[in-house]
Amino acid sequence: MKLQTLKKRGSKLATPNIQIAILEETTPQVTKFEHKLQDINLMPFKPTKLEIFQINVGYMCNMTCEHCHVDAGPTRTEIMTKATMQHCLDAIKKAKTTTVDITGGAPEMNPDFQWFIEQIRAISKDIEIIIRSNLTILVSNKEYRTYPEFFKKHNLTVIASLPCYTAANTDKQRGDKAFVRSIEALQLLNELGYGKEGTGLNLHLVFNPGGASLPGNQAGLEADYKRVLKKDFNLEFNNLYTITNLPISRFLDYLLKEEKFDDYMQLLLESFNPAAAESVMCRNTLSVSWDGYLYDCDFNQMLQLQVEKSAPQHIENFDLKTLEERNIMLGQHCYGCTAGAGSSCQGTVA
C-alpha cells in the first residue's frame, strides 16, 4: 500500500514497519534526527550508565485511551510470564539497578504482578519501584481495590496519568467517567498517605497534551493542577510530569486523520533542544518488552526497533558491559523527546 494512501486513511492497520516508513519517507522537509545529533557532536549516540529498567509487563488494559502509544486495551493478550520476570530479576541483580519502572497496559492486570514486586523488593529495600497506573483500574473492579495498600506496603512510587484537571478534557482522551474514577482513586491514595508531605509515599501525575501541540511549562502546569485539585477535591500530589505525545500508534493515527502530521513533525523539528538531546531517557534506561526483548526506550519497543545487533537482544542474555557500549537506535520519532524542554517518562529533561 502506498504511503500517501496510508496518510489519508490513518495508521490503525499499519504495522510498526509501515509506521516507521511514514515517519522516515513522508517528511523530506524534516532533517534526519541523526543529522541533528551530528551537528551537536552527539553521534554516535551512546548510553551513559544503566540506572533504570523500564519493564512492560503486558499490553492488557481496562481502558482504550486515544493518546496511548502502546495501543493497549481490554482485547490485548500480550502478558509477561513469570519465567521472563525471573530473567528480569536476574538482570536487576547483575546491574545493581537503582530504579525499576513497571508499566503496561495496566500493569496491575498481570496475574504475577504482586509476586514480581515482592521479588524486586526482596533484592533491595533501596530500589525505587515505580508503578505506572491509570488510576481507574484501582476503583473500577473490586479485584484491584486492595492494590493501593499493596503499593504502600512495598513503598512503590505511583505515577498516574491525569491528562487534565477537568472532567470534560480527561474523559475526551480516556473515555466516559475516567475523570471521576481517577479522582476517587487519588482520594484513596491520599487517605493512605500518598502525595502527603513527610510520608515518603510519592504520587506523581502525568500530563499529555490533548492535540498536536507541545506541553506547556511543567512548573506552571503543576501549580495549576495543585491549586485546582486541592480546591475542588482536597487532593494532594508530589510532582506533575509533562510528556510530549510521540507520532506513533494511536497518536500517529490521529495526526494522519486530522491532516496534522506534517505540521506536527515540523513543530518538533523547530523545537529541537540540544540540552534535551543530551539528557533523553534512552541514555540511562533499558526497556524490556512483555516477551523479554530489549529496546532503547518504550517508544522504540512499540515500533519494534530492538537494541543494536551488537548487544544482547533478550533479557535472558543480559550483559551490562555490552549493552552500555551499544549505539542507541534512532528515528524521526525521537524528535518528540528533544522538543522544547524535552520529554521523558519522568517529565521534562532540560
Coordinates of C-alpha atoms in Angstrom, one line a residue:
M1 CA 0.0 0.0 0.0
K2 CA 1.4 3.4 -0.9
L3 CA 2.4 5.7 1.9
Q4 CA 0.2 8.5 0.7
T5 CA -2.8 6.2 0.9
L6 CA -1.9 5.3 4.5
K7 CA -1.5 9.0 5.3
K8 CA -5.1 9.6 4.1
R9 CA -6.5 6.5 5.9
G10 CA -4.6 6.7 9.1
S11 CA -2.3 4.2 10.8
K12 CA -4.8 1.9 12.6
L13 CA -3.9 -1.1 10.5
A14 CA -0.3 -0.1 10.0
T15 CA 2.5 -2.4 11.1
P16 CA 5.5 -0.9 13.0
N17 CA 7.5 -1.1 9.8
I18 CA 4.8 0.9 7.9
Q19 CA 4.7 3.5 10.8
I20 CA 8.5 3.9 10.5
A21 CA 8.1 4.3 6.7
I22 CA 5.5 7.0 7.2
L23 CA 7.9 8.8 9.7
E24 CA 11.0 8.4 7.5
E25 CA 9.7 8.8 4.0
T26 CA 6.9 11.3 4.1
T27 CA 8.7 14.1 5.9
P28 CA 11.5 15.1 3.4
Q29 CA 11.5 18.7 4.8
V30 CA 12.4 17.4 8.3
T31 CA 16.1 16.9 8.8
K32 CA 17.1 13.3 9.7
F33 CA 17.3 13.1 13.5
E34 CA 20.8 11.6 13.5
H35 CA 22.0 14.6 11.4
K36 CA 20.8 17.0 14.1
L37 CA 22.8 15.0 16.6
Q38 CA 25.8 15.1 14.4
D39 CA 25.5 18.9 14.3
I40 CA 25.9 19.0 18.1
N41 CA 28.6 16.3 18.3
L42 CA 26.4 13.6 19.8
M43 CA 27.0 10.9 17.2
P44 CA 27.4 8.1 17.7
F45 CA 24.7 8.3 20.3
K46 CA 25.7 6.2 23.3
P47 CA 24.2 5.3 26.7
T48 CA 25.6 6.8 29.8
K49 CA 25.0 4.5 32.7
L50 CA 22.2 2.0 33.0
E51 CA 20.1 3.2 36.0
I52 CA 16.5 2.3 35.1
F53 CA 14.9 -0.9 33.9
Q54 CA 11.5 0.0 32.4
I55 CA 9.6 -3.3 32.2
N56 CA 6.4 -3.6 30.3
V57 CA 4.5 -6.5 31.9
G58 CA 1.7 -6.6 29.3
Y59 CA -0.4 -4.6 26.9
M60 CA -3.8 -5.6 28.5
C61 CA -5.6 -2.6 29.9
N62 CA -9.1 -1.8 31.2
M63 CA -9.0 1.4 29.1
T64 CA -8.5 2.4 25.5
C65 CA -7.1 5.9 25.6
E66 CA -6.8 7.8 22.3
H67 CA -3.3 9.1 23.0
C68 CA -1.9 5.6 24.1
H69 CA 1.3 4.9 22.2
V70 CA 1.2 1.3 23.5
D71 CA -2.2 0.7 21.7
A72 CA -3.2 -1.0 25.0
G73 CA -6.8 -2.2 25.7
P74 CA -9.0 -4.9 27.0
T75 CA -8.5 -7.2 24.0
R76 CA -4.7 -7.3 24.1
T77 CA -3.4 -10.6 25.3
E78 CA 0.3 -10.0 25.5
I79 CA 1.3 -10.7 29.1
M80 CA 4.8 -11.2 30.6
T81 CA 5.3 -14.7 32.1
K82 CA 6.8 -15.5 35.5
A83 CA 9.8 -17.1 33.6
T84 CA 10.5 -13.8 31.8
M85 CA 10.1 -11.9 35.1
Q86 CA 12.7 -14.1 36.6
H87 CA 15.1 -13.2 33.9
C88 CA 14.4 -9.5 34.6
L89 CA 15.1 -10.2 38.3
D90 CA 18.4 -11.8 37.5
A91 CA 19.4 -8.7 35.3
I92 CA 18.3 -6.3 38.1
K93 CA 20.7 -8.1 40.5
K94 CA 23.6 -8.0 38.0
A95 CA 23.2 -4.4 37.0
K96 CA 22.6 -3.2 40.6
T97 CA 19.8 -1.1 39.2
T98 CA 18.6 1.9 41.2
T99 CA 15.1 2.1 39.7
V100 CA 12.6 -0.4 38.3
D101 CA 9.8 1.2 36.3
I102 CA 6.8 -1.1 35.8
T103 CA 4.5 -0.2 33.0
G104 CA 1.8 -1.7 30.7
G105 CA -1.1 -1.6 29.6
A106 CA -2.4 -1.6 33.1
P107 CA 0.5 -3.5 34.9
E108 CA -1.8 -4.4 37.8
M109 CA -3.7 -6.8 35.3
N110 CA -0.7 -9.1 35.0
P111 CA -1.5 -12.2 37.2
D112 CA 2.0 -12.3 38.6
F113 CA 2.3 -8.5 39.3
Q114 CA 2.3 -8.8 43.1
W115 CA 4.8 -11.6 43.1
F116 CA 7.1 -9.6 40.8
I117 CA 7.0 -6.6 43.1
E118 CA 7.7 -8.7 46.1
Q119 CA 10.7 -10.3 44.4
I120 CA 12.2 -6.9 43.4
R121 CA 11.8 -5.6 46.9
A122 CA 13.5 -8.7 48.2
I123 CA 16.5 -7.8 46.1
S124 CA 16.9 -4.5 47.9
K125 CA 14.7 -2.2 50.0
D126 CA 16.5 0.8 48.4
I127 CA 15.5 0.2 44.8
E128 CA 12.9 2.7 43.7
I129 CA 10.0 0.7 42.3
I130 CA 7.7 2.8 40.1
I131 CA 4.2 1.6 39.2
R132 CA 2.5 3.4 36.3
S133 CA -1.2 3.2 37.0
N134 CA -4.1 4.6 35.0
L135 CA -5.9 5.0 38.4
T136 CA -9.3 3.9 37.2
I137 CA -8.2 0.2 37.5
L138 CA -8.0 0.7 41.3
V139 CA -11.7 1.6 41.7
S140 CA -13.4 0.0 38.7
N141 CA -13.0 -3.6 39.8
K142 CA -13.1 -4.9 43.3
E143 CA -10.3 -7.3 42.4
Y144 CA -7.9 -4.3 42.4
R145 CA -9.3 -2.3 45.3
T146 CA -6.6 -3.7 47.7
Y147 CA -3.8 -2.7 45.4
P148 CA -3.2 0.8 46.9
E149 CA -2.5 -0.9 50.3
F150 CA -0.1 -3.2 48.5
F151 CA 1.6 -0.2 46.9
K152 CA 2.1 1.3 50.3
K153 CA 3.3 -1.9 51.9
H154 CA 6.2 -2.1 49.4
N155 CA 6.8 1.6 49.2
L156 CA 6.1 1.9 45.5
T157 CA 6.2 5.2 43.7
V158 CA 2.9 5.8 41.9
I159 CA 3.0 7.7 38.6
A160 CA -0.5 8.2 37.3
S161 CA -1.9 9.6 34.1
L162 CA -4.3 12.5 34.6
P163 CA -4.3 14.5 31.3
C164 CA -6.4 17.4 32.7
Y165 CA -7.9 18.6 35.9
T166 CA -11.3 18.9 34.3
A167 CA -13.7 16.1 33.6
A168 CA -14.5 17.1 30.0
N169 CA -10.9 17.1 28.8
T170 CA -9.9 13.9 30.7
D171 CA -13.0 12.0 29.5
K172 CA -12.4 13.1 25.9
Q173 CA -8.9 11.5 26.0
R174 CA -9.6 8.5 28.2
G175 CA -13.3 7.6 28.0
D176 CA -16.6 8.2 29.9
K177 CA -16.3 8.6 33.7
A178 CA -12.5 8.3 33.5
F179 CA -12.1 11.6 35.5
V180 CA -14.4 10.8 38.3
R181 CA -12.9 7.4 38.8
S182 CA -9.4 8.8 38.7
I183 CA -10.4 11.3 41.4
E184 CA -11.8 8.5 43.5
A185 CA -8.5 6.6 43.2
L186 CA -6.4 9.6 44.0
Q187 CA -8.5 10.2 47.1
L188 CA -8.0 6.6 48.2
L189 CA -4.2 7.0 47.7
N190 CA -4.2 10.3 49.7
E191 CA -6.0 8.5 52.5
L192 CA -3.1 6.1 52.7
G193 CA -0.6 8.9 52.8
Y194 CA 0.4 9.1 49.1
G195 CA 1.3 12.6 47.9
K196 CA 1.3 13.9 51.5
E197 CA 4.4 15.8 52.8
G198 CA 6.6 13.8 55.1
T199 CA 5.2 10.3 54.4
G200 CA 7.8 9.3 51.8
L201 CA 5.0 7.9 49.7
N202 CA 5.4 9.5 46.3
L203 CA 2.5 10.2 44.0
H204 CA 3.2 11.9 40.7
L205 CA 0.7 12.8 37.9
V206 CA 1.3 12.9 34.2
F207 CA 0.0 15.4 31.7
N208 CA -0.2 14.7 27.9
P209 CA -1.4 17.4 25.5
G210 CA -4.9 16.7 24.1
G211 CA -3.8 17.6 20.5
A212 CA -1.0 18.3 18.1
S213 CA 0.9 20.7 20.4
L214 CA 3.8 20.6 22.9
P215 CA 3.1 20.6 26.6
G216 CA 3.1 23.9 28.4
N217 CA 5.6 24.8 31.1
Q218 CA 5.8 21.9 33.6
A219 CA 6.2 24.1 36.7
G220 CA 3.3 26.3 35.7
L221 CA 1.0 23.3 34.9
E222 CA 2.0 21.7 38.2
A223 CA 0.9 24.8 40.1
D224 CA -2.4 24.9 38.3
Y225 CA -3.0 21.2 38.9
K226 CA -2.2 21.5 42.6
R227 CA -4.4 24.6 43.1
V228 CA -7.5 23.2 41.3
L229 CA -7.3 19.6 42.7
K230 CA -6.8 21.0 46.2
K231 CA -9.7 23.4 45.9
D232 CA -12.2 21.1 44.2
F233 CA -11.3 17.7 45.7
N234 CA -8.9 18.4 48.6
L235 CA -6.3 16.3 46.7
E236 CA -2.5 16.4 47.1
F237 CA 0.3 15.0 45.0
N238 CA 4.1 15.5 44.7
N239 CA 5.0 16.4 41.1
L240 CA 3.4 16.8 37.7
Y241 CA 5.3 15.4 34.7
T242 CA 4.6 16.7 31.2
I243 CA 5.2 14.2 28.4
T244 CA 5.1 15.0 24.7
N245 CA 2.9 12.9 22.5
L246 CA 5.2 11.0 20.1
P247 CA 4.0 10.4 16.5
I248 CA 3.4 6.7 16.7
S249 CA 0.5 4.3 17.2
R250 CA -2.9 5.9 18.1
F251 CA -1.4 9.4 18.1
L252 CA 0.0 8.9 14.7
D253 CA -3.4 7.8 13.6
Y254 CA -4.9 10.9 15.0
L255 CA -2.3 13.1 13.2
L256 CA -3.0 11.5 9.9
K257 CA -6.8 11.6 10.1
E258 CA -6.7 15.2 11.1
E259 CA -4.1 16.0 8.4
K260 CA -1.8 17.5 11.1
F261 CA 1.1 15.1 10.7
D262 CA 3.4 17.3 8.6
D263 CA 2.8 20.3 10.7
Y264 CA 3.4 18.4 13.9
M265 CA 6.7 17.0 12.6
Q266 CA 7.8 20.4 11.6
L267 CA 6.9 21.7 15.1
L268 CA 9.0 19.0 16.7
L269 CA 12.0 19.9 14.4
E270 CA 11.7 23.6 15.0
S271 CA 11.6 22.9 18.8
F272 CA 14.7 20.7 18.9
N273 CA 16.7 21.4 22.1
P274 CA 20.3 20.3 22.2
A275 CA 20.3 20.2 26.0
A276 CA 17.3 17.9 26.0
A277 CA 19.1 15.6 23.5
E278 CA 21.9 15.1 25.9
S279 CA 19.6 14.0 28.7
V280 CA 17.0 11.8 26.9
M281 CA 15.8 8.8 28.9
C282 CA 17.3 6.2 26.4
R283 CA 20.7 7.1 27.7
N284 CA 20.2 5.7 31.2
T285 CA 17.2 3.4 30.7
L286 CA 16.7 0.0 29.2
S287 CA 13.2 -1.0 28.0
V288 CA 12.1 -4.7 28.4
S289 CA 9.0 -5.8 26.5
W290 CA 6.4 -8.3 27.8
D291 CA 8.2 -11.1 25.9
G292 CA 11.6 -10.1 27.2
Y293 CA 13.1 -8.4 24.2
L294 CA 15.3 -5.4 24.7
Y295 CA 14.8 -1.8 23.4
D296 CA 16.4 1.6 23.9
C297 CA 13.1 3.1 25.0
D298 CA 9.4 2.3 25.4
F299 CA 8.7 4.1 22.1
N300 CA 11.2 2.0 20.2
Q301 CA 9.5 -1.0 21.7
M302 CA 6.2 0.0 20.1
L303 CA 8.0 0.3 16.7
Q304 CA 9.8 -3.0 17.3
L305 CA 13.2 -1.3 16.9
Q306 CA 15.3 -3.6 19.1
V307 CA 18.6 -2.6 20.5
E308 CA 21.6 -2.7 18.2
K309 CA 22.5 -6.2 17.0
S310 CA 25.9 -5.9 18.7
A311 CA 24.1 -6.1 22.1
P312 CA 22.0 -8.9 23.6
Q313 CA 18.5 -8.9 22.1
H314 CA 16.7 -10.6 25.0
I315 CA 16.8 -10.2 28.8
E316 CA 17.7 -13.8 29.2
N317 CA 21.1 -13.0 27.7
F318 CA 21.6 -9.7 29.7
D319 CA 25.2 -8.4 29.6
L320 CA 25.7 -5.0 31.2
K321 CA 29.0 -4.2 29.6
T322 CA 27.9 -4.9 26.0
L323 CA 24.6 -3.0 26.5
E324 CA 26.4 0.1 27.8
E325 CA 28.7 0.0 24.8
R326 CA 25.9 -0.1 22.1
N327 CA 24.8 2.6 19.9
I328 CA 21.2 3.8 20.5
M329 CA 18.7 3.1 17.7
L330 CA 17.3 6.4 16.3
G331 CA 14.4 7.5 14.1
Q332 CA 12.3 10.6 13.3
H333 CA 10.0 9.9 16.3
C334 CA 13.0 10.8 18.5
Y335 CA 12.3 14.5 17.8
G336 CA 9.4 14.1 20.3
C337 CA 11.8 13.6 23.2
T338 CA 14.0 16.5 22.3
A339 CA 11.4 19.2 21.6
G340 CA 11.1 22.2 23.9
A341 CA 12.1 21.3 27.4
G342 CA 12.4 17.7 26.4
S343 CA 10.3 14.7 27.4
S344 CA 10.9 11.5 29.3
C345 CA 8.8 9.2 31.4
Q346 CA 9.9 11.4 34.3
G347 CA 8.8 14.6 32.6
T348 CA 10.9 17.3 31.2
V349 CA 14.7 16.8 30.9
A350 CA 16.1 20.3 30.2

